[in-house]
XYZ file of C-alpha atoms in Angstrom:
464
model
C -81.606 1.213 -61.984
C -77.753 1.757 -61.556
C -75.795 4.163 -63.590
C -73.526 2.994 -65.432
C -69.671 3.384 -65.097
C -68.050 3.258 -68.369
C -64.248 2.114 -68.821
C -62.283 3.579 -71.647
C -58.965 1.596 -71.951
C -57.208 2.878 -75.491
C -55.850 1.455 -76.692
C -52.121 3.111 -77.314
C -51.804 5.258 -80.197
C -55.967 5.277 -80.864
C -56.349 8.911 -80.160
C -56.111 8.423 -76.047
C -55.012 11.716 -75.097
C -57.107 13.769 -77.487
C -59.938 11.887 -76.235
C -58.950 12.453 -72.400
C -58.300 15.996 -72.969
C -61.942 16.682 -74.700
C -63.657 14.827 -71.834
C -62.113 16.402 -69.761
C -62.391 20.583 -70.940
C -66.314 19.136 -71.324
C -67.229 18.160 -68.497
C -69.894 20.592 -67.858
C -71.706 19.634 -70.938
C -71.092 16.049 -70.148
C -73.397 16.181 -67.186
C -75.847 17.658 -69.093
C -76.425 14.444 -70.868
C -75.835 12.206 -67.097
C -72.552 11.981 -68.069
C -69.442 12.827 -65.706
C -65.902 12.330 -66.473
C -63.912 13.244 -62.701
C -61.587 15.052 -62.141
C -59.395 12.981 -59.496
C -56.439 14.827 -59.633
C -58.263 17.742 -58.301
C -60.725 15.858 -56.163
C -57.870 13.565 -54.537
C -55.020 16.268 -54.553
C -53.470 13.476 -51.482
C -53.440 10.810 -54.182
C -51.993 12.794 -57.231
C -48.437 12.820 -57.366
C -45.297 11.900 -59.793
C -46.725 8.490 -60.889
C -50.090 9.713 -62.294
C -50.309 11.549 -65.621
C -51.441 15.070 -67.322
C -54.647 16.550 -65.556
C -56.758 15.120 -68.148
C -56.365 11.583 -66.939
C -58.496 10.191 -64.651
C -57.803 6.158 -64.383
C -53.792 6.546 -63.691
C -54.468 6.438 -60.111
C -54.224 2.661 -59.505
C -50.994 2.000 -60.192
C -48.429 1.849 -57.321
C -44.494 3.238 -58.568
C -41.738 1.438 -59.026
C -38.730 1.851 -60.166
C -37.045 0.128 -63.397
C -33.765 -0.454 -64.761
C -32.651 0.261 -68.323
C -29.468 -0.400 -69.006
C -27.303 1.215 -65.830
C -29.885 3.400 -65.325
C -32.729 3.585 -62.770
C -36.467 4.866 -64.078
C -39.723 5.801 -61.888
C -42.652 4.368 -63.721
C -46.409 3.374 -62.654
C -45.800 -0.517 -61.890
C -48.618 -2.695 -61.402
C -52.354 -1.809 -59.312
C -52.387 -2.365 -55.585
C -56.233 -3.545 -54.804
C -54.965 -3.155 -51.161
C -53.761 0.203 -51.053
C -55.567 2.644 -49.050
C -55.449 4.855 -51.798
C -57.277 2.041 -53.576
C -60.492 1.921 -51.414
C -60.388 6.071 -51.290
C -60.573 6.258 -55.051
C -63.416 4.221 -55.429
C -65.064 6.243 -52.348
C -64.835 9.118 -54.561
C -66.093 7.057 -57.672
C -68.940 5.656 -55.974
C -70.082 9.792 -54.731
C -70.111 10.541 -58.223
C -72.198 7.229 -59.362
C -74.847 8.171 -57.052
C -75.975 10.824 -59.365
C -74.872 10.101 -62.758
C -73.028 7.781 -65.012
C -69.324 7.960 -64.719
C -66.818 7.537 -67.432
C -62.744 6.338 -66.469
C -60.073 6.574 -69.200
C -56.525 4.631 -68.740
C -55.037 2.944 -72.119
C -52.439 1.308 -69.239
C -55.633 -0.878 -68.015
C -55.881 -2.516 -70.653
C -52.475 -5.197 -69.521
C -54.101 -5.665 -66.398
C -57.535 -5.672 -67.427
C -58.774 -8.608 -65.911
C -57.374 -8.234 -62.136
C -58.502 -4.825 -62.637
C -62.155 -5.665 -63.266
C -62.582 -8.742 -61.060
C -61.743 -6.243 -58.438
C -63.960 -3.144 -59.915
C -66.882 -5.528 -60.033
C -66.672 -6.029 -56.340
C -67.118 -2.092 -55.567
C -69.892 -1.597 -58.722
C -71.589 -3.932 -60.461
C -72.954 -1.936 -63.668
C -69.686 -1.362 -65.608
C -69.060 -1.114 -69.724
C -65.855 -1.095 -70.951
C -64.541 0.642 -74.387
C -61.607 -0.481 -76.673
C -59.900 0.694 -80.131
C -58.244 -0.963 -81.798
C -55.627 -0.314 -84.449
C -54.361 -2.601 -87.089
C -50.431 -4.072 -85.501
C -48.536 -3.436 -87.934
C -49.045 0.443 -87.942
C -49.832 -0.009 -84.195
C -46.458 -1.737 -83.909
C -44.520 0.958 -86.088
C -46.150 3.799 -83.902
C -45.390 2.499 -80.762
C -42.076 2.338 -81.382
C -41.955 5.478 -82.460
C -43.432 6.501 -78.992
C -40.455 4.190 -77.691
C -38.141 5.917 -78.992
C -39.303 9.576 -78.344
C -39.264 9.292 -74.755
C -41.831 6.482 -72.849
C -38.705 4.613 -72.366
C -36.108 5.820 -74.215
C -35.278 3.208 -75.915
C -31.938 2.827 -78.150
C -33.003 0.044 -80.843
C -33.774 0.091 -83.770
C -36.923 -0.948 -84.909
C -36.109 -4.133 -86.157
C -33.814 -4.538 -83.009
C -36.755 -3.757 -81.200
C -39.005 -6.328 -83.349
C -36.879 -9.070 -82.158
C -36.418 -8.136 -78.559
C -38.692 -5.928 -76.466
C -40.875 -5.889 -79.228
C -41.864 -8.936 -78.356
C -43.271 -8.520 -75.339
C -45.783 -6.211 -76.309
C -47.072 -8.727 -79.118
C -47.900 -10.882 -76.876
C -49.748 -8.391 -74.304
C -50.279 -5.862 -76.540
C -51.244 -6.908 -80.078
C -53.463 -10.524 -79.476
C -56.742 -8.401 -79.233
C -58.825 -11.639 -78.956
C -57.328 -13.222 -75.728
C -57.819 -9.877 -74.220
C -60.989 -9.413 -75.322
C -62.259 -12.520 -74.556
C -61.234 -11.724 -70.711
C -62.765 -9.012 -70.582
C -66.220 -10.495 -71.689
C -66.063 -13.027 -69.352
C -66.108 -10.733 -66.685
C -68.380 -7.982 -67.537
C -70.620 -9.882 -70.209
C -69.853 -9.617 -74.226
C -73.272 -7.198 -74.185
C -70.813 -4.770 -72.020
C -67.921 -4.225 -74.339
C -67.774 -1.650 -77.236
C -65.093 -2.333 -79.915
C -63.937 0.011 -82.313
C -62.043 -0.314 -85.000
C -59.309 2.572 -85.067
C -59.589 3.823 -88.768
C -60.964 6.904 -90.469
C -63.727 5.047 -92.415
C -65.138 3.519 -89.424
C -64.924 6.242 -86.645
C -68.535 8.155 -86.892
C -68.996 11.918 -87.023
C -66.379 14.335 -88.640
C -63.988 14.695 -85.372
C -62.901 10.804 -85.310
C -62.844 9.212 -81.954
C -64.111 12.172 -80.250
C -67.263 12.190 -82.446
C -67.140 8.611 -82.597
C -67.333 8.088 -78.796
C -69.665 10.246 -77.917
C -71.980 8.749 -80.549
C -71.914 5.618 -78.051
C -73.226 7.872 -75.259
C -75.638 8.759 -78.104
C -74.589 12.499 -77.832
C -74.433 14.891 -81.007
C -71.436 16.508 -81.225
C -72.716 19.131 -83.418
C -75.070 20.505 -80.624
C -74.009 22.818 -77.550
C -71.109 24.644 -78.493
C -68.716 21.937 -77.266
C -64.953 22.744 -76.778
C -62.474 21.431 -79.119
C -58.698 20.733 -78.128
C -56.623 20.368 -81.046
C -53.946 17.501 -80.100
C -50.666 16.913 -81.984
C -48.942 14.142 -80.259
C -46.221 14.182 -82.564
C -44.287 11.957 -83.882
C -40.708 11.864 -85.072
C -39.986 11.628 -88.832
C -37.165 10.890 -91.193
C -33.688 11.748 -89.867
C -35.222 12.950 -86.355
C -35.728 9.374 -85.372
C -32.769 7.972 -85.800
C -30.728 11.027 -84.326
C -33.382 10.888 -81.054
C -32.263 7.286 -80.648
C -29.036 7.439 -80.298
C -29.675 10.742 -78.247
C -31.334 8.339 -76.107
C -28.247 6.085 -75.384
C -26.420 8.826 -73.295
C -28.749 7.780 -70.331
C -25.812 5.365 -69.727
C -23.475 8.077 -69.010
C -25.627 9.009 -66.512
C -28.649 11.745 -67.819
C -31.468 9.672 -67.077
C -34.145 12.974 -67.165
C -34.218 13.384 -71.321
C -38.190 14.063 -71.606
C -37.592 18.069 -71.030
C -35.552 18.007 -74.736
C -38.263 16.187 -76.683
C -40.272 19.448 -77.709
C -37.183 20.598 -79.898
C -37.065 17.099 -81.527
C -40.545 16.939 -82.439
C -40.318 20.841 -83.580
C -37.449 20.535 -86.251
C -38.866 17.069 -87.054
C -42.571 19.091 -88.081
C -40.869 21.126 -89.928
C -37.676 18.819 -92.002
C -38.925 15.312 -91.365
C -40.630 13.515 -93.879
C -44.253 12.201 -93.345
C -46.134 8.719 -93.679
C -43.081 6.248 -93.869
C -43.388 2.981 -92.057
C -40.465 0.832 -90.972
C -41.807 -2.475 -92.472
C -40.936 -3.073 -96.320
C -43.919 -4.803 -97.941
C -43.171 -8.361 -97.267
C -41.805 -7.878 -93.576
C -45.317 -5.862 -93.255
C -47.519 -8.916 -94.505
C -45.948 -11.398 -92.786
C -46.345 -9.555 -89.608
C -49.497 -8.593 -90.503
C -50.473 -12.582 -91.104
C -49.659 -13.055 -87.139
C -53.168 -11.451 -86.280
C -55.043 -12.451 -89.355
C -57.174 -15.222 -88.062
C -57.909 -14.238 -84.942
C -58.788 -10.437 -86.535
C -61.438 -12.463 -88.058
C -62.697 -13.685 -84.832
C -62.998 -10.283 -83.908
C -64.788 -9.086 -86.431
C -67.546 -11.769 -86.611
C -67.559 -11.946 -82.726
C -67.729 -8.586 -81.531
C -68.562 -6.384 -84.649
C -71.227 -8.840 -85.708
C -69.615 -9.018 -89.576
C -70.455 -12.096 -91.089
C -67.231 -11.439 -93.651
C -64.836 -11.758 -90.806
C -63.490 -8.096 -91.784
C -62.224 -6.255 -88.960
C -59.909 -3.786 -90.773
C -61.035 -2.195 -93.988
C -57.862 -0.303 -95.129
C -55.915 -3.603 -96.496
C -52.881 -1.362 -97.667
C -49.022 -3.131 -97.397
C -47.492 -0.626 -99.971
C -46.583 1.953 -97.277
C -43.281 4.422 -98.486
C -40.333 2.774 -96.148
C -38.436 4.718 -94.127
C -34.807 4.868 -95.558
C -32.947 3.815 -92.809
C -29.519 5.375 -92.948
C -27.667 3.911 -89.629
C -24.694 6.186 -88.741
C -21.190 5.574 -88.968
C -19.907 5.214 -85.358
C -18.361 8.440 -85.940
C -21.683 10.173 -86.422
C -23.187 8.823 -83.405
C -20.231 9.689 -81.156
C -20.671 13.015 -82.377
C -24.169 13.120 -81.605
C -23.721 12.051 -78.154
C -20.477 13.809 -77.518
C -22.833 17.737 -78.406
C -25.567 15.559 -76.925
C -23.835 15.435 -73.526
C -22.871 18.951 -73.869
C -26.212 20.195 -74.012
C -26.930 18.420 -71.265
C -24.620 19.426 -68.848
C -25.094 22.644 -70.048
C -28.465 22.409 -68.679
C -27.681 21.077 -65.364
C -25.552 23.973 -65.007
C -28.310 26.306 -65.998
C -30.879 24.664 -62.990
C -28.235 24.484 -61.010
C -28.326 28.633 -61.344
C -31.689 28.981 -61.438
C -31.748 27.030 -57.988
C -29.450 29.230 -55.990
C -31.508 32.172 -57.804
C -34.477 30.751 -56.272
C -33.170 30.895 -53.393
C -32.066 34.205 -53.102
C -35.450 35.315 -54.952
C -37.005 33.132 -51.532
C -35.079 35.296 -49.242
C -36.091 38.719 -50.776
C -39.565 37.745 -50.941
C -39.777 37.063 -47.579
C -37.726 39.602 -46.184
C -40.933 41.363 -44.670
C -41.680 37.950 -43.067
C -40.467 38.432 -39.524
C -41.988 35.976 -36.831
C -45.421 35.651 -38.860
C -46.585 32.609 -40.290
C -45.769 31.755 -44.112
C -49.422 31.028 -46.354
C -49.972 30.287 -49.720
C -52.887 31.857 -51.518
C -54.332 29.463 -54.236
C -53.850 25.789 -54.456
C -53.816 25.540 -58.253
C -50.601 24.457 -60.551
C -48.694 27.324 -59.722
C -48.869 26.534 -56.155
C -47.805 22.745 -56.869
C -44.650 24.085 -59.010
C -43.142 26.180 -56.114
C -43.827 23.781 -53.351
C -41.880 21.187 -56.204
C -39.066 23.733 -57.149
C -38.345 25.148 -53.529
C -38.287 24.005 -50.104
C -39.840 26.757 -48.612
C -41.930 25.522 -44.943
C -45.398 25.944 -46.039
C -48.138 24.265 -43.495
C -51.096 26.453 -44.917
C -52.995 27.065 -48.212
C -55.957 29.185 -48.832
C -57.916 28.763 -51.856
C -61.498 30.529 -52.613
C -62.910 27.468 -53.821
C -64.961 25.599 -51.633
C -64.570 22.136 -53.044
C -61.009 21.934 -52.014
C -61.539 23.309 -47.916
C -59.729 20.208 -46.055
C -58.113 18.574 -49.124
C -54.359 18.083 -48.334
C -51.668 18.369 -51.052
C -48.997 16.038 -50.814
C -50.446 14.058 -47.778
C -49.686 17.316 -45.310
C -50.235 20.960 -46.705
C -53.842 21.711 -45.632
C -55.924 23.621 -47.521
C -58.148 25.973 -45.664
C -61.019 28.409 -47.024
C -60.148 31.979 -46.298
C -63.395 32.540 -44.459
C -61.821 30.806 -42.099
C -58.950 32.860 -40.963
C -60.356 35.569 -38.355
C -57.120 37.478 -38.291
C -54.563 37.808 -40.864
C -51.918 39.991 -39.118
C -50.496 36.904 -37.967
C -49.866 35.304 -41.451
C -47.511 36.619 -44.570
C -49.183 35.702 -47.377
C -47.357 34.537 -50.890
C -49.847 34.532 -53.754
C -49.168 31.944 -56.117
C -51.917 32.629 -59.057
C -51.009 34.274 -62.094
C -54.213 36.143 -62.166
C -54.008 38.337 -59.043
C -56.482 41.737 -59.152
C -59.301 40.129 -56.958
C -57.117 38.382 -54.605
C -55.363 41.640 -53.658
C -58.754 43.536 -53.516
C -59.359 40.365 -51.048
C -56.676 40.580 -48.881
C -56.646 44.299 -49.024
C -59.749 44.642 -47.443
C -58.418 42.239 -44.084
C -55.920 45.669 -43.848
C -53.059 43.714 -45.598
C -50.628 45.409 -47.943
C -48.671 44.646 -50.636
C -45.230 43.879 -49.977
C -45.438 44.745 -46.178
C -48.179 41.951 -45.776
C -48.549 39.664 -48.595
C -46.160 39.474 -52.076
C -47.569 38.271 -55.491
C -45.153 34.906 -56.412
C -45.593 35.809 -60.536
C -43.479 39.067 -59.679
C -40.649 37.448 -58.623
C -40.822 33.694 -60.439
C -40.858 33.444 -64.623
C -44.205 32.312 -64.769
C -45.549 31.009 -68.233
């Protein structure tokens, strides 16, 4: 009988990344249970690049990039899936290896607008495929994802009834009509395939929410093995925060299009001053959204939850504290864009500094080069962040770990085993871990020393 290869599309704001991150820190307990969640980044280093997401995710790899204009500004984002791409077929290579022994599980909230494409094609490479959704009720759904809007996905610069009436749109139609969706889905991979969940407290099982919850479907305890738990906080902005991170946001206009580095001191001072559970519906605005997805909530309920009372959501609250919007005078918000822009160029400055200092830093470091070749030792994040931040002629990586021998990173660094290498006199050797000892006990043996033959990267880069 085939293993099975389970599809976990979100939905947004349904716990996604918490989720991710758990399946992915427990992987080795996972296969206990037949059970592997891959890690593709790692596996396909050629593959992984800008458009694919944190380590944890594993089904951001079939989108192709494009870029997107908001306002006068250009953005990189993941565009739609290329079923053509040879990066398409070599994915699903890699998938398939992994099927041959055990059940496989993908996670990608994204998939879920391009779900059906997405599994005619799937069904083509494997035939034995389940697919998981969550939903949330839309009107909080709504409220939080425009709260995500506005932190940084997009950037956006409306407010949320702006957004309601414009963009917001958009993502009703795609995002919020679970049924038609649904109903896809079904056709393609049979109704006895697809899991839905209701996003709410009272209906997750277990005591950890969706994590519990989920792996109660794979009909794994949580409770047992001494699993690893992740704490997530993805934060979002309260009270005053929101509104000053909006019109933050507008300055992309004048030309600062990279804003994502300044959102960890927004969501700090909004943890600490914002206040909590407001919504941005009042009462009547809520219900009458609300009222959009009533009837075919129902559906939902009696066609995929098997209630007979049509109930799909059981917390029926409208009475949800309003935010107190407080638009400011266009005095205030010049003011917040005019220290906005300042802090900004400020920082351009500052990595304008800190690139000239990495060059210098380069030039020291390698002083002891001479004609020898320049190698990397370890292939890991801190090897990806100085081939990113310099532009320093690296052809070579050598990495103790087995698994990765012949990988390439970025299409054209190989990564060799350092078994390999008969003679190291010929190489200089940067070591780009932050945990060193048994590397230099390594390379001491070949008859290499420190700072004649090979220099530790964490001594002269801030490392975190």
């Amino acid at each position: 009988m085939d293993n099975t290869l389970l599809i976990h599309m979100g939905r947004h704001k349904t716990g996604t990344t918490a989720l991710q991150i758990f399946l992915h820190e427990n992987n080795e307990l996972l296969e206990k249970y037949g059970w592997c969640y891959p890690d593709l980044k790692k596996e396909l280093p050629e593959v992984y690049n800008w458009r694919c997401g944190g380590a944890e995710k594993n089904g951001d790899f079939f989108y192709k990039e494009r870029e997107v204009k908001y306002g006068d500004v250009l953005h990189k984002e993941r565009g739609e899936i290329d079923f053509f791409s040879e990066d398409w077929h070599k994915i699903w290579e890699q998938i398939l290896s992994h099927l041959e022994g055990k059940n496989v599980i993908l996670s990608e909230e994204a998939l879920w607008y391009v779900a059906e494409e997405f599994l005619i094609n799937a069904k083509e490479k494997f035939k034995n495929i389940k697919v998981i959704i969550y939903l949330r009720r839309q009107d909080t759904a709504m409220e939080s994802w425009w709260n995500q809007m506005i932190k940084g996905t997009r950037y956006c610069c409306k407010t949320f009834h702006e957004y309601l009436k414009s963009d917001g749109m958009e993502e009703i139609e795609n995002g919020f009509h679970y049924l038609k969706k649904l109903d896809q889905i079904s056709r393609i991979i049979g109704k006895e395939n697809l899991v839905v969940r209701a996003y709410e407290k009272q209906q997750l099982k277990g005591e950890y929410g969706i994590i519990s919850d989920f792996l109660s479907i794979l009909d794994i305890d949580l409770k047992c093995d001494g699993w690893k738990e992740y704490p997530i906080h993805n934060t979002r902005l309260y009270g005053n925060f929101i509104e000053i991170k909006r019109i933050f946001n507008t300055i992309r206009q004048a030309g600062y299009p990279d804003l994502a580095q300044y959102m960890c001191f927004f969501e700090k001072i909004s943890s600490v001053f914002g206040k909590k559970d407001e919504g941005y519906f009042n009462q009547e605005d809520r219900k009458s959204f609300y009222s959009l997805f009533t009837l075919e909530n129902e559906q939902i309920a009696r066609k995929y939850l098997h209630r007979e009372d049509g109930i799909l959501f059981y917390d029926d609250r409208m009475d949800f504290p309003q935010y107190d919007m407080k638009e400011c005078s266009s005095f205030e918000a010049d003011l917040i864009r005019f220290f906005s822009v300042i802090i900004c160029d400020q920082n351009e400055k500052i990595k304008y500094l800190e690139k000239q200092n990495d060059v210098f830093i380069w030039r020291l470091m390698l002083n002891n080069k001479k004609s020898r070749e320049l190698i990397f030792f370890g292939a890991g994040q801190k090897c990806r962040e100085l081939l990113n931040n310099t532009n320093i002629p690296v052809k070579l990586i050598a990495d103790n770990d087995k698994d990765k021998e012949g990988q390439k990173i970025y299409g054209e660094i190989k990564i060799i085993h350092p078994k390999t290498i008969e003679d190291w006199t010929g190489y200089f050797v940067v070591v780009t871990c932050v945990y060193t000892d048994e590397i230099e006990k390594q390379l001491q043996k070949t008859g290499l020393k420190k700072d004649e033959d090979y220099v530790l990267a964490k001594e002269f880069f801030l490392y975190d």
